[in-house]
Coordinates of C-alpha atoms in Angstrom, one line a residue:
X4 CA -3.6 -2.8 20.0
X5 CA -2.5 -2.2 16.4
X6 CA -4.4 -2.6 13.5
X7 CA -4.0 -1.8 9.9
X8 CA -7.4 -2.6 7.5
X9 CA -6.6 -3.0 4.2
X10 CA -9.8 -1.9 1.3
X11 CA -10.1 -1.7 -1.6
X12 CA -9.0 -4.1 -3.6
X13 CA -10.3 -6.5 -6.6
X14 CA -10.5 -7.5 -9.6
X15 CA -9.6 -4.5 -12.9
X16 CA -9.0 -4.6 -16.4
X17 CA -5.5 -4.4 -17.6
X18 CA -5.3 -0.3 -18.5
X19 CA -7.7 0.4 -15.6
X20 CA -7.2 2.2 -12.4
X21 CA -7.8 1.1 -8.8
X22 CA -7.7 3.2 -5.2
X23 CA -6.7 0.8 -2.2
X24 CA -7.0 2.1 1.3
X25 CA -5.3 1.1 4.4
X26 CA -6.9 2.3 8.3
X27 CA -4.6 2.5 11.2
X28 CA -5.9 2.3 14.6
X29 CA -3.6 2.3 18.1
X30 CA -1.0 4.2 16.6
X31 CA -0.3 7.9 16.7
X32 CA -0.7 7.6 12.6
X33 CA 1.2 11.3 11.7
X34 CA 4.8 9.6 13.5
X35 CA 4.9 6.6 11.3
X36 CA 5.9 6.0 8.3
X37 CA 3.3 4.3 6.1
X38 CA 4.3 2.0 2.9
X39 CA 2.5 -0.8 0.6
X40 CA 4.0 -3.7 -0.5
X41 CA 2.7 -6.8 -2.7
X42 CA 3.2 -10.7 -2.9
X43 CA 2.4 -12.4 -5.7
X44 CA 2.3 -16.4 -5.4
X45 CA 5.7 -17.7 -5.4
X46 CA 7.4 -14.1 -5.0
X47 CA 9.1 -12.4 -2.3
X48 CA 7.1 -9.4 -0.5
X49 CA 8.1 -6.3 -2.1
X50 CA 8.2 -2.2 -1.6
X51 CA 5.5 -0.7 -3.6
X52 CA 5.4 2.6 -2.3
X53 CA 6.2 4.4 0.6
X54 CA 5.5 7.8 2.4
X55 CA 7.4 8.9 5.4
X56 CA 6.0 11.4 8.3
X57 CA 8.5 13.8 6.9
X58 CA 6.5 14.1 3.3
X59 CA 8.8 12.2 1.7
X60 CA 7.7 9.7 -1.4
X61 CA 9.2 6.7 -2.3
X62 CA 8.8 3.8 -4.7
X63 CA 9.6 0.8 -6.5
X64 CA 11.0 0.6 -10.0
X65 CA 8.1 -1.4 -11.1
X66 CA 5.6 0.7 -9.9
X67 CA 6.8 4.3 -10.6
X68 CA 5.0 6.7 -13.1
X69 CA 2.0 4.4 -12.7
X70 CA 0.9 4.4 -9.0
X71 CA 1.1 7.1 -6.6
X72 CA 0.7 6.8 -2.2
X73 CA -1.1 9.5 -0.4
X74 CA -1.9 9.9 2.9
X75 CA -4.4 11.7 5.1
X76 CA -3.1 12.0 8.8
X77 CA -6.3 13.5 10.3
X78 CA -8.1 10.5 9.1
X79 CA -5.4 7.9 9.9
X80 CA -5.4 7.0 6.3
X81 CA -2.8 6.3 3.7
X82 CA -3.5 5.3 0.0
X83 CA -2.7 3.7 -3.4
X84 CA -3.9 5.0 -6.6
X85 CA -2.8 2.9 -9.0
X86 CA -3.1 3.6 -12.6
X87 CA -2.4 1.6 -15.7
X88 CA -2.5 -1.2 -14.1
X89 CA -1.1 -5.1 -15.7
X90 CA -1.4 -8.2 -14.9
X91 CA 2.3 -8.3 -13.3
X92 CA 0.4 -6.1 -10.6
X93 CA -2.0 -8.9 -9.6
X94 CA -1.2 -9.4 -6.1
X95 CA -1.8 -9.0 -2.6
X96 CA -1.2 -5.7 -1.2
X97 CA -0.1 -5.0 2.4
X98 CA -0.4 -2.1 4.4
X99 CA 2.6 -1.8 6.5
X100 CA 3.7 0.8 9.3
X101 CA 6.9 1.3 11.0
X102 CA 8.6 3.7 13.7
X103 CA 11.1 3.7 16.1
X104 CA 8.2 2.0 18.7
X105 CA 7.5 -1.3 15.6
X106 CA 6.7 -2.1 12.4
X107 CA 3.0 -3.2 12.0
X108 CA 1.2 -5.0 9.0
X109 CA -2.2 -5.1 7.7
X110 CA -4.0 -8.8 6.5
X111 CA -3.5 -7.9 3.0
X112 CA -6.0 -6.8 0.1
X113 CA -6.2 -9.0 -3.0
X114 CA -5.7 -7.1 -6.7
X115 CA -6.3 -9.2 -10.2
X116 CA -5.7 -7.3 -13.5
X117 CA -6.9 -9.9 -16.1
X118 CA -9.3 -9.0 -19.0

């Protein structure tokens, strides 16, 4: 059984900075690729950031400069530091993995940027 446990999240400043967490379990974690995407209300799901098992980074316009993914295989962890954070960012943040065996998601983590 896969599962992917989202931590992390709440509620920052606009300007401040905030570290999600994701944990995979039933998965051999270093042959997936790992990503984070977001859903605000009445939005589409979309790429935040994305780290393959290759080493390669990837992500999206609105996010890059500002946020950064990271990923520790030996703890079957990937992350999202997210700096300089606004209140477009408010949203809910899913941890998402995907191989040639599936593509897994997490239940989500909430993030509010409002002063």
């Amino acid at each position: 059984q896969v599962q992917l446990v989202e931590s992390g999240g709440g509620l920052v400043q606009p300007g401040g900075s905030l570290r999600l967490s994701c944990a995979a379990s039933g998965i051999i974690f270093s042959t997936y690729t790992m990503g984070w995407y977001r859903q605000a209300p009445g939005k589409q799901r979309e790429l935040v950031a994305l780290s393959s098992r290759g080493g390669s980074l990837n992500y999206g316009n609105s996010v890059k400069g500002r946020f950064t993914i990271s990923r520790d295989n030996a703890k079957n962890t990937v992350y999202l530091h997210m700096n300089s954070l606004e209140s477009e960012d408010t949203a809910v943040y899913y941890c998402n993995a995907v191989s040639l065996g599936g593509s897994y998601w997490g239940q989500g983590t909430q993030v509010t940027v409002s002063s």
